[in-house]
JSON list of C-alpha atoms in Angstrom, two decimals:
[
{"chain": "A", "resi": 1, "resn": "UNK", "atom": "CA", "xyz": [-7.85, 18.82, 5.33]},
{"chain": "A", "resi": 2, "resn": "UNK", "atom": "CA", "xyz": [-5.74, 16.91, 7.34]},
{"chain": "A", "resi": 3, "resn": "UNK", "atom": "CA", "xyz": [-3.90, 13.34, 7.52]},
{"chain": "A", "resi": 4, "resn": "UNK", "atom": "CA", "xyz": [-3.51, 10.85, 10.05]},
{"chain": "A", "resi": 5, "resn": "UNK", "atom": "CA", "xyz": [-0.66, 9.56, 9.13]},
{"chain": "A", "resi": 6, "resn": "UNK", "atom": "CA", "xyz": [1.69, 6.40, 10.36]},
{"chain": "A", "resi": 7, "resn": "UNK", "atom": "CA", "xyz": [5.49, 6.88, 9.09]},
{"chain": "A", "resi": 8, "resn": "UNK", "atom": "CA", "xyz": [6.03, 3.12, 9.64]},
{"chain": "A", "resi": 9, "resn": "UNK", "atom": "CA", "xyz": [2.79, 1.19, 8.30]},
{"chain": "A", "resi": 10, "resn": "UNK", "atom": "CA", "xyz": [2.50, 0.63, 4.32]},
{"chain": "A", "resi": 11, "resn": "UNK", "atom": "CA", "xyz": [-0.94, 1.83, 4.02]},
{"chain": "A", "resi": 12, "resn": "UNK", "atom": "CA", "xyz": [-0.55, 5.28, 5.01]},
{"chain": "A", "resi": 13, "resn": "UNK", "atom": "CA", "xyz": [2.62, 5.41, 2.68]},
{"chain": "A", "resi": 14, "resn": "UNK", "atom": "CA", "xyz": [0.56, 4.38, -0.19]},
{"chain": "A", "resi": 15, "resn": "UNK", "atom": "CA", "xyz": [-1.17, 7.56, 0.38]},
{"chain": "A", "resi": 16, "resn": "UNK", "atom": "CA", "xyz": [1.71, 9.53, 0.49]},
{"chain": "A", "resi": 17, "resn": "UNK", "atom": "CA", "xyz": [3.35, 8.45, -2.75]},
{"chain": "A", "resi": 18, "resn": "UNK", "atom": "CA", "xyz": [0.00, 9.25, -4.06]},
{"chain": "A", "resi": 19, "resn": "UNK", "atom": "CA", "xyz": [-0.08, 13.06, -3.14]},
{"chain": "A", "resi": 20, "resn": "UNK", "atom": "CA", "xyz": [3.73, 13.35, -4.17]},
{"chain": "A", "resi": 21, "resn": "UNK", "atom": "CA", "xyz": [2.88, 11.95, -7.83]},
{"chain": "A", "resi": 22, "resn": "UNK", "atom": "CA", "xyz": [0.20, 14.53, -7.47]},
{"chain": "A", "resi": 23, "resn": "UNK", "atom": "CA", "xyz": [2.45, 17.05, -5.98]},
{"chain": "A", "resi": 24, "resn": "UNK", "atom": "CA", "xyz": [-0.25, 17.67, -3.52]},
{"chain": "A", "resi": 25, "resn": "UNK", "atom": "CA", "xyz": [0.97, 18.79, 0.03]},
{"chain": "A", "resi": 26, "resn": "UNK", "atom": "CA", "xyz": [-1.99, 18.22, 3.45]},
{"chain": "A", "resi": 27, "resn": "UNK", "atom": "CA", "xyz": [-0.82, 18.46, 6.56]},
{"chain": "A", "resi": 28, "resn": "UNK", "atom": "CA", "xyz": [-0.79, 15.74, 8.72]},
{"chain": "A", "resi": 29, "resn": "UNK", "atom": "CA", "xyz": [-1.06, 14.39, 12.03]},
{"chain": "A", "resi": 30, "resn": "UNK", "atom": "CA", "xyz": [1.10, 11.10, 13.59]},
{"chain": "A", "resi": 31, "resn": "UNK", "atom": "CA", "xyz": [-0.40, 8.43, 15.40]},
{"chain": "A", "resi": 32, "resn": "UNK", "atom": "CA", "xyz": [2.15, 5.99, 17.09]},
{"chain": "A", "resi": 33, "resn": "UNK", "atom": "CA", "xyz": [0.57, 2.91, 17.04]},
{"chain": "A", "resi": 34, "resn": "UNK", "atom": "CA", "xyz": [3.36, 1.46, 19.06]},
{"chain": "A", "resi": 35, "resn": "UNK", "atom": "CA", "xyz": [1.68, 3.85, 21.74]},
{"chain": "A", "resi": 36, "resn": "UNK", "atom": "CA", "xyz": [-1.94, 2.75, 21.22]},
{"chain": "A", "resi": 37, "resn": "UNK", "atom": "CA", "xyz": [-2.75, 5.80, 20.03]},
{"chain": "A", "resi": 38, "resn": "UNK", "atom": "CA", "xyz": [-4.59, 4.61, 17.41]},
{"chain": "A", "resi": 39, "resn": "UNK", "atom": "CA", "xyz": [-7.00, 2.66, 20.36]},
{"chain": "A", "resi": 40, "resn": "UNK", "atom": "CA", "xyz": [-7.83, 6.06, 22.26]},
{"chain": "A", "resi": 41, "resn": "UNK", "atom": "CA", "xyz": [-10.93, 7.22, 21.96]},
{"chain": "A", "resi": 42, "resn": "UNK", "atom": "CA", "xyz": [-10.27, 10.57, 20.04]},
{"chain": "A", "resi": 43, "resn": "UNK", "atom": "CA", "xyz": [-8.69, 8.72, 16.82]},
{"chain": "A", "resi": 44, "resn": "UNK", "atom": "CA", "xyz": [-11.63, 6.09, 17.77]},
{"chain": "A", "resi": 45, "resn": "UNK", "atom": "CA", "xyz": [-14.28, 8.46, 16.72]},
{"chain": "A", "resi": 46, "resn": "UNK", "atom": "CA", "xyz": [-12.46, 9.09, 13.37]},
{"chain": "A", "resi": 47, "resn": "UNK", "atom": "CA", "xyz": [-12.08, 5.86, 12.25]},
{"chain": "A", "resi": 48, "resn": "UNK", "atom": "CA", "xyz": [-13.74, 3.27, 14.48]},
{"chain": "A", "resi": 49, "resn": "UNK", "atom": "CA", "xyz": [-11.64, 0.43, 13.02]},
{"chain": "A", "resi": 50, "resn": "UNK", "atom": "CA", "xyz": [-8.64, 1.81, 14.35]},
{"chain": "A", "resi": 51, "resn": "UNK", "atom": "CA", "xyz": [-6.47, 1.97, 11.71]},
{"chain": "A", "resi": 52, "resn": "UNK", "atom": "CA", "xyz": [-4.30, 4.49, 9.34]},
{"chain": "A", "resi": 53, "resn": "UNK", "atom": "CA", "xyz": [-4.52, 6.51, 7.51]},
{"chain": "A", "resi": 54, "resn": "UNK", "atom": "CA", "xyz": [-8.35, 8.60, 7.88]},
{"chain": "A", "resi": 55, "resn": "UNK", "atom": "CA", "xyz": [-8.05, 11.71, 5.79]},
{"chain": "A", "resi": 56, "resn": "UNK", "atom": "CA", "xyz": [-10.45, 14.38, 7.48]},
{"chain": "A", "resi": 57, "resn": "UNK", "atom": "CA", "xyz": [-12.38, 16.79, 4.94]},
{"chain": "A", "resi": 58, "resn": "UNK", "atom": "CA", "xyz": [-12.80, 20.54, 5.47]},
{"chain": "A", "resi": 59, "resn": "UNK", "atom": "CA", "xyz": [-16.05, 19.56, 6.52]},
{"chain": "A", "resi": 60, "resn": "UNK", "atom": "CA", "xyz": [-15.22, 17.67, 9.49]},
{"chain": "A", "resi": 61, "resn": "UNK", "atom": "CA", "xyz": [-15.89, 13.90, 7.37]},
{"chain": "A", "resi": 62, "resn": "UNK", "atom": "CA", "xyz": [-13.74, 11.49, 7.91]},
{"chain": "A", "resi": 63, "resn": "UNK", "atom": "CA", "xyz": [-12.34, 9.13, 5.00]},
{"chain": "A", "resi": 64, "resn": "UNK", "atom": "CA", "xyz": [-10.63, 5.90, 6.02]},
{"chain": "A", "resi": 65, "resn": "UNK", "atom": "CA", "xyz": [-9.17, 3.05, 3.55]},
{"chain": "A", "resi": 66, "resn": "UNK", "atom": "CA", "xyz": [-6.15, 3.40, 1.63]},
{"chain": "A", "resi": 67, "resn": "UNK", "atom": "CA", "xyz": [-7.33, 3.54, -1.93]},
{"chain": "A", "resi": 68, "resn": "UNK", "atom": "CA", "xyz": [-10.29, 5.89, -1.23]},
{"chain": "A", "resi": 69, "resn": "UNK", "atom": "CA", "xyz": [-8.70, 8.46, 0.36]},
{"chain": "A", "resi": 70, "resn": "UNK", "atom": "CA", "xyz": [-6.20, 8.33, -3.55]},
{"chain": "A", "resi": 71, "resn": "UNK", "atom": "CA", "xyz": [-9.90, 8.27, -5.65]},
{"chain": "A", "resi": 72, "resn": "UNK", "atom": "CA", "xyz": [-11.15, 11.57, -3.91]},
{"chain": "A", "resi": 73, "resn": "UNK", "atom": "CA", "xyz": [-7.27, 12.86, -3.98]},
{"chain": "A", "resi": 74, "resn": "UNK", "atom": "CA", "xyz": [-7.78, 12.21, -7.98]},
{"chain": "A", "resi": 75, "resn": "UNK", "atom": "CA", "xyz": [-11.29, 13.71, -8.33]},
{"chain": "A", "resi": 76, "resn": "UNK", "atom": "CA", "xyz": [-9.66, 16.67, -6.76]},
{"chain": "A", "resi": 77, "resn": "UNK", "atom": "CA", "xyz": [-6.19, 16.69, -8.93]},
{"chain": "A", "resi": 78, "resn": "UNK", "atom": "CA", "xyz": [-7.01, 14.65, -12.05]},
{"chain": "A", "resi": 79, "resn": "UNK", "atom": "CA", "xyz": [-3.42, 14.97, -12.63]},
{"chain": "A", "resi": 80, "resn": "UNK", "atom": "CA", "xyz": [-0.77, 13.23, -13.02]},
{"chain": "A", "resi": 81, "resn": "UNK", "atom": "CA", "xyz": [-3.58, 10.51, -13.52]},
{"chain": "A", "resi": 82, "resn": "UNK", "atom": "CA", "xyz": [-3.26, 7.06, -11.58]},
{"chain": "A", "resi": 83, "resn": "UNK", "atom": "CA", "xyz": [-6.36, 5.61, -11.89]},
{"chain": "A", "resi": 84, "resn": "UNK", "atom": "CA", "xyz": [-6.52, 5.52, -15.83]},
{"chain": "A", "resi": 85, "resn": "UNK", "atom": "CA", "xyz": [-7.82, 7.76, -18.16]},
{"chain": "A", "resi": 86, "resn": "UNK", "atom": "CA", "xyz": [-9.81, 5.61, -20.23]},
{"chain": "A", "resi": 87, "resn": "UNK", "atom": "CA", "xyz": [-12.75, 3.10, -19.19]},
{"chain": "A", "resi": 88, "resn": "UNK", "atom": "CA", "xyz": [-10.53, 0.48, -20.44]},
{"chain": "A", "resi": 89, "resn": "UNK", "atom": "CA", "xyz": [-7.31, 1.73, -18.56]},
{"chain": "A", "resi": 90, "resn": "UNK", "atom": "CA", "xyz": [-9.04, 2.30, -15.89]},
{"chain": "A", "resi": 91, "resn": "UNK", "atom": "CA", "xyz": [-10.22, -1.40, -15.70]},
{"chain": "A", "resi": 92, "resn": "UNK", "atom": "CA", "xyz": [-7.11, -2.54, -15.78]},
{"chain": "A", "resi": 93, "resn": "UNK", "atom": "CA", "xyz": [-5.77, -0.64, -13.38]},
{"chain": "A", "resi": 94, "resn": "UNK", "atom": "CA", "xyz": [-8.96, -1.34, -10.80]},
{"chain": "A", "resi": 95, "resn": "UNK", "atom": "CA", "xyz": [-7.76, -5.29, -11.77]},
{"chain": "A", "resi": 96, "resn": "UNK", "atom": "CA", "xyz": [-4.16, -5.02, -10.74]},
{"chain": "A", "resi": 97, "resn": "UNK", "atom": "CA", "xyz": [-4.62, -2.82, -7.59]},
{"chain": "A", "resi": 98, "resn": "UNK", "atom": "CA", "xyz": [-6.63, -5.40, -6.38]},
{"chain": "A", "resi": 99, "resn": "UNK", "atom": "CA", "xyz": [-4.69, -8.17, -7.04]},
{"chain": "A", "resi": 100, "resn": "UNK", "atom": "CA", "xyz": [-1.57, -6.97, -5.27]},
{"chain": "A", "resi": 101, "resn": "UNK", "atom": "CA", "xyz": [-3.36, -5.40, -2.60]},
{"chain": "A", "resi": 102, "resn": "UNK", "atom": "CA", "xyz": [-5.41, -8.54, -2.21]},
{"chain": "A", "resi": 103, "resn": "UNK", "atom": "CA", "xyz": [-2.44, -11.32, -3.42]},
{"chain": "A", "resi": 104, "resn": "UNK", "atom": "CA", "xyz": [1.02, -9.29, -2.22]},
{"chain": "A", "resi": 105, "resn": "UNK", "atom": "CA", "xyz": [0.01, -6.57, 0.52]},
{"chain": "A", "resi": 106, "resn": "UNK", "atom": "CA", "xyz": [-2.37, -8.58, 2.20]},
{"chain": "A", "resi": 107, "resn": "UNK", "atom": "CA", "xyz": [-0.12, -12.21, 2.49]},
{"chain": "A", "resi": 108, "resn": "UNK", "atom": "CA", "xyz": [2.68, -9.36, 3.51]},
{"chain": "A", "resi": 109, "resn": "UNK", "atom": "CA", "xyz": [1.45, -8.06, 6.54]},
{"chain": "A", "resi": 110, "resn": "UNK", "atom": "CA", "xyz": [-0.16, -11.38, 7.70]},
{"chain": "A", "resi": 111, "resn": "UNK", "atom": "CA", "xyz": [3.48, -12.67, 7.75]},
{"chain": "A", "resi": 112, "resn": "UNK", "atom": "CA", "xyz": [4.59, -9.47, 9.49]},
{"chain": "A", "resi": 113, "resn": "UNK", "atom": "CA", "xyz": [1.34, -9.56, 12.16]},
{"chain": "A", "resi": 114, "resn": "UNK", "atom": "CA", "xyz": [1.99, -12.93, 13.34]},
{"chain": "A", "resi": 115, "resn": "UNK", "atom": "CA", "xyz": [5.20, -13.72, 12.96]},
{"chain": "A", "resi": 116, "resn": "UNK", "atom": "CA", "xyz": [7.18, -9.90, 14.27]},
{"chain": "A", "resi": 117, "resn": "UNK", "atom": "CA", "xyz": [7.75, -9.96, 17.97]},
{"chain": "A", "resi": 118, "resn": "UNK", "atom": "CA", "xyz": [7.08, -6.11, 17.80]},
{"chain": "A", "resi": 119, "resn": "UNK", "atom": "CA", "xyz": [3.50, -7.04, 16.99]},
{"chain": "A", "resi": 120, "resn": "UNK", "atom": "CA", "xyz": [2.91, -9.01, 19.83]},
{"chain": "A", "resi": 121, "resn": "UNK", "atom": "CA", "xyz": [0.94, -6.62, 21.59]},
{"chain": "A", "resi": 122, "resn": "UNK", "atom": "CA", "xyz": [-0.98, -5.18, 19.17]},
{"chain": "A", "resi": 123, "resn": "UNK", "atom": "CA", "xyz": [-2.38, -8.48, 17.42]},
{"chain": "A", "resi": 124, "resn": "UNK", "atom": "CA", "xyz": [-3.79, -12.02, 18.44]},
{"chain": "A", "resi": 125, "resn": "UNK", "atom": "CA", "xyz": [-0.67, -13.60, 16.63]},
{"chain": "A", "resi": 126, "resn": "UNK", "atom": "CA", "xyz": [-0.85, -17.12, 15.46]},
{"chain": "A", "resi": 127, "resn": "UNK", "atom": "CA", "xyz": [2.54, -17.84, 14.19]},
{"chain": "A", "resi": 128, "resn": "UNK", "atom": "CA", "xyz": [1.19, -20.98, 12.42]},
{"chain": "A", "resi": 129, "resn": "UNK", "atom": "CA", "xyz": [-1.18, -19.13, 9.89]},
{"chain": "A", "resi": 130, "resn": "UNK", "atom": "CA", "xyz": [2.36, -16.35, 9.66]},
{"chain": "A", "resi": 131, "resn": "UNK", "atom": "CA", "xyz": [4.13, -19.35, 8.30]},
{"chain": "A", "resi": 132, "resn": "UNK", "atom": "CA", "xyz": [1.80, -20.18, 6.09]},
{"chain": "A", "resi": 133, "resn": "UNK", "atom": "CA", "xyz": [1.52, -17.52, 4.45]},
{"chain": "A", "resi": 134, "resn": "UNK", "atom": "CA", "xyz": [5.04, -17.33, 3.55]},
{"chain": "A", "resi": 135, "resn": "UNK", "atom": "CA", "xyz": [5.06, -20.00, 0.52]},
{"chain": "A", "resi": 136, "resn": "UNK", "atom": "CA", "xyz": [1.86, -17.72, -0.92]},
{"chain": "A", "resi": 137, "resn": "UNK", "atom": "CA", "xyz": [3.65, -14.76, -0.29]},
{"chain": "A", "resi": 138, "resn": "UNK", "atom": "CA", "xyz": [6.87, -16.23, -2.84]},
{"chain": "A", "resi": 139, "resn": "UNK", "atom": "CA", "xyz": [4.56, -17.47, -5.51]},
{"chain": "A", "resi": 140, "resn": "UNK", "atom": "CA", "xyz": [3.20, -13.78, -5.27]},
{"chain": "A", "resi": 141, "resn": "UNK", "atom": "CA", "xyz": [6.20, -12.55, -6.22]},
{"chain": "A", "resi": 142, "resn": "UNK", "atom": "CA", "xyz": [7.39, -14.86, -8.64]},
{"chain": "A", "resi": 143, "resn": "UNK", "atom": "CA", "xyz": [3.43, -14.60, -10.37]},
{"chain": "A", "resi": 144, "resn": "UNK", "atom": "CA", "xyz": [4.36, -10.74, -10.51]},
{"chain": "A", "resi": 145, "resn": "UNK", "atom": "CA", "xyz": [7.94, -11.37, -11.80]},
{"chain": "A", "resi": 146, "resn": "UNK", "atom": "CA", "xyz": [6.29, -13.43, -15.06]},
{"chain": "A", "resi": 147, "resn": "UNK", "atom": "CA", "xyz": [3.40, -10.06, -15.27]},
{"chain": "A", "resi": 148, "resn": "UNK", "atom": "CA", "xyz": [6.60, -7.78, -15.44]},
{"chain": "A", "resi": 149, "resn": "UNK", "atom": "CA", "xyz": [8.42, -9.58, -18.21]},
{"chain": "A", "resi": 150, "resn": "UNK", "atom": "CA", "xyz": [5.52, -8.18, -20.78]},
{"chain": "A", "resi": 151, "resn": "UNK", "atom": "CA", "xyz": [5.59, -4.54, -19.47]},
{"chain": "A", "resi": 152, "resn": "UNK", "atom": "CA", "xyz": [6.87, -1.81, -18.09]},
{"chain": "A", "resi": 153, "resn": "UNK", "atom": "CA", "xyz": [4.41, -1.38, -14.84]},
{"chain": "A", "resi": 154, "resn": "UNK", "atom": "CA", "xyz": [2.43, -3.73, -13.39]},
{"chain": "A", "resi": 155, "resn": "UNK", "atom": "CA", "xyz": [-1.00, -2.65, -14.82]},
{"chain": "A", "resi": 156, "resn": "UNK", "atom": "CA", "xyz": [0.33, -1.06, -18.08]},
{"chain": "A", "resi": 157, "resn": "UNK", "atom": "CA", "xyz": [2.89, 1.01, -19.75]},
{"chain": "A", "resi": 158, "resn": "UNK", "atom": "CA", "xyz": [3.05, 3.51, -17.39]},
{"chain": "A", "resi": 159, "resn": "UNK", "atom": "CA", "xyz": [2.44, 4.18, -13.36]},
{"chain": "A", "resi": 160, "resn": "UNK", "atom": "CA", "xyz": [-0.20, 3.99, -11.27]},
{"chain": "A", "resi": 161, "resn": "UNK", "atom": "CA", "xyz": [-1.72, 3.35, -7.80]},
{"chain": "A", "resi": 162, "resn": "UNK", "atom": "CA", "xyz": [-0.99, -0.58, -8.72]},
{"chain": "A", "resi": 163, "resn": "UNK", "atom": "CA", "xyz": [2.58, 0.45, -8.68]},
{"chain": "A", "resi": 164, "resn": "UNK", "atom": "CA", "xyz": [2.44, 2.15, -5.53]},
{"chain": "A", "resi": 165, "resn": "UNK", "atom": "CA", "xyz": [0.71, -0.53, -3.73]},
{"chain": "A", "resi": 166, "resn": "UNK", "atom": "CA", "xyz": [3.01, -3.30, -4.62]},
{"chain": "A", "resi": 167, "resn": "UNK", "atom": "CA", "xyz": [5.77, -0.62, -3.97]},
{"chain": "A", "resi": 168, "resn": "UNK", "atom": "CA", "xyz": [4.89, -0.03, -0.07]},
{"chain": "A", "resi": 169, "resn": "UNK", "atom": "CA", "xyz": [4.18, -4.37, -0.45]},
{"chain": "A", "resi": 170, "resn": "UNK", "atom": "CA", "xyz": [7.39, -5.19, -1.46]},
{"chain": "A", "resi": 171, "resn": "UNK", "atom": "CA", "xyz": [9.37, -2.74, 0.63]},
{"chain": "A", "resi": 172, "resn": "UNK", "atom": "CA", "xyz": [7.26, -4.11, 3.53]},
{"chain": "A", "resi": 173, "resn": "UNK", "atom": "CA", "xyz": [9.28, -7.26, 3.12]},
{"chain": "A", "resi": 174, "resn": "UNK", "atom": "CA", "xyz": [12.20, -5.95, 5.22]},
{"chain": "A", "resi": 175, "resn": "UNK", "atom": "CA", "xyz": [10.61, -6.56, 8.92]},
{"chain": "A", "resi": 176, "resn": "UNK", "atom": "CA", "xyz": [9.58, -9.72, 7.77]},
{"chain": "A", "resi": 177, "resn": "UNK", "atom": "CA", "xyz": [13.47, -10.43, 6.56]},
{"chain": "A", "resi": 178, "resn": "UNK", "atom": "CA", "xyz": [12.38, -11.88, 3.35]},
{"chain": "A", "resi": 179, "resn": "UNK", "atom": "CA", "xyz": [14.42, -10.32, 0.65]},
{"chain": "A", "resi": 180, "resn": "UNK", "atom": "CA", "xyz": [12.95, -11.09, -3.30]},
{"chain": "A", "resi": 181, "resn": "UNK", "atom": "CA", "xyz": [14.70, -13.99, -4.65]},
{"chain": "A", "resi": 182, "resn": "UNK", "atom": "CA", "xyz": [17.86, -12.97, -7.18]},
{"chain": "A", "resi": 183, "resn": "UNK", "atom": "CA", "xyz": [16.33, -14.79, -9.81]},
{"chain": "A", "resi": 184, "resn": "UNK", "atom": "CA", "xyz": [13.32, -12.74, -10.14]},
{"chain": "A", "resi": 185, "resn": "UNK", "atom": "CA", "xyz": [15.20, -10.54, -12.93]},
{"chain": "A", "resi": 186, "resn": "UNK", "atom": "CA", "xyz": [12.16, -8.58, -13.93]},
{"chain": "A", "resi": 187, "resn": "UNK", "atom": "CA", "xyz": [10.79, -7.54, -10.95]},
{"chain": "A", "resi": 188, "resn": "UNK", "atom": "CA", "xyz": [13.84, -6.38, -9.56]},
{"chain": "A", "resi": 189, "resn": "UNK", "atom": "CA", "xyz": [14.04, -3.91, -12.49]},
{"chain": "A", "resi": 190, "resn": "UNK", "atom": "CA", "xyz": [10.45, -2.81, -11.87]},
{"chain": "A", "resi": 191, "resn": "UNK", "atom": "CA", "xyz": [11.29, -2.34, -8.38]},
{"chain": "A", "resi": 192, "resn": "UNK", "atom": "CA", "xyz": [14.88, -0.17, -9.04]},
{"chain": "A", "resi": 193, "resn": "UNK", "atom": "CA", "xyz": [12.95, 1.69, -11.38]},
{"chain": "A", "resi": 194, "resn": "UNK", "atom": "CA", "xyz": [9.98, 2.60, -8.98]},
{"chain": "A", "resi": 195, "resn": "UNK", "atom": "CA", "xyz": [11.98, 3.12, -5.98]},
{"chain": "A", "resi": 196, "resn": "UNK", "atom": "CA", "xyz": [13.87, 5.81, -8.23]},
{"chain": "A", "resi": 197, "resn": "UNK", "atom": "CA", "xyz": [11.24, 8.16, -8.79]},
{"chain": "A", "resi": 198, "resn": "UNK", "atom": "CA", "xyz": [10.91, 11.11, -5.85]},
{"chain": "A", "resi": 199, "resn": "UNK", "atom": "CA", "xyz": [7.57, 9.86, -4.52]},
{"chain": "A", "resi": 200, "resn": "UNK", "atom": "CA", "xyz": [9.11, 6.60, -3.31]},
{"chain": "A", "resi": 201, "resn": "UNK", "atom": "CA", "xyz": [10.81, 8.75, -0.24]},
{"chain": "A", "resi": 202, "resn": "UNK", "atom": "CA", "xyz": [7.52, 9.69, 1.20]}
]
């Protein structure tokens, strides 16, 4: 197998937390998108949406999208498990993954693609719908701040791929120069906590 990787972007890091948790080691392959690469025609026929990170199988398949590359990573090393290990768990975890990958991530990089002169050439910016995403993207925070007060991790009492995603979120912050507001006690500690474990330097 091998992974197409982008150092930079906070999908592709979301995958490699993942394999560190799992203590899983592919190789991988850069593509710059600051040099198009990821608009030539040979990452193109990998993933025609142009985007990182596309895990390719032994058997030539490609498999794009964040969160599906971690399910097969977990069907292949169950553990450490992520996902959840009971219907219930797992539930819960599906629930918060998607709401900070839909609610944090998501309002995150629209504030980064239209607002950072860096991505001026790589998206149709419209700095109007970047500022407006910046009052969602604070009641995000504080909405996970109140979530944290009652637990330990944001979909339970222990880690998981919601953790990781708000992780690579929330660190995402710093081209955008929006720092978490002081008063947001509890997910500070979440975040001090998460950012100490090994994975977090992948």
């Amino acid at each position: 197998m091998k992974l197409y990787d982008t150092p930079s972007a906070p999908n592709p890091r979301r995958v490699r937390i993942f394999l560190a948790e799992k203590g899983v080691s592919i190789p991988t392959e850069t593509v710059d998108l600051g040099m198009l690469e990821h608009r030539g025609d040979q990452f193109r026929a990998l993933n025609p949406r142009q985007q990182t990170p596309v895990l390719v199988l032994d058997d030539g398949a490609a498999l794009s999208e964040s969160v599906a590359i971690c399910r097969f990573i977990e069907e292949l090393h169950p553990e450490p498990n992520l996902f959840g290990a009971s219907p219930r768990e797992r539930a819960f975890t599906e629930m918060w993954q998607r709401r900070v990958e839909l609610g944090l991530l998501a309002t995150v990089q629209a504030v980064f693609r239209h607002l950072h002169p860096a991505m001026a050439k790589l998206e149709d910016q419209c700095p109007a719908w970047g500022e407006a995403n910046k009052p969602r993207l604070m009641a995000e925070l504080a909405y996970l701040d109140r979530e944290l007060a009652e637990r330990a991790y944001i979909a339970g009492d222990r880690f998981s791929i919601a953790d990781i995603t708000a992780l690579c979120a929330i660190d995402f912050l710093r081209p955008t120069r929006i720092a978490v507001p002081d008063d947001l006690v509890n997910l500070k500690r979440w975040k001090a906590e998460v950012s100490s474990r090994p994975s977090a330097s992948a």
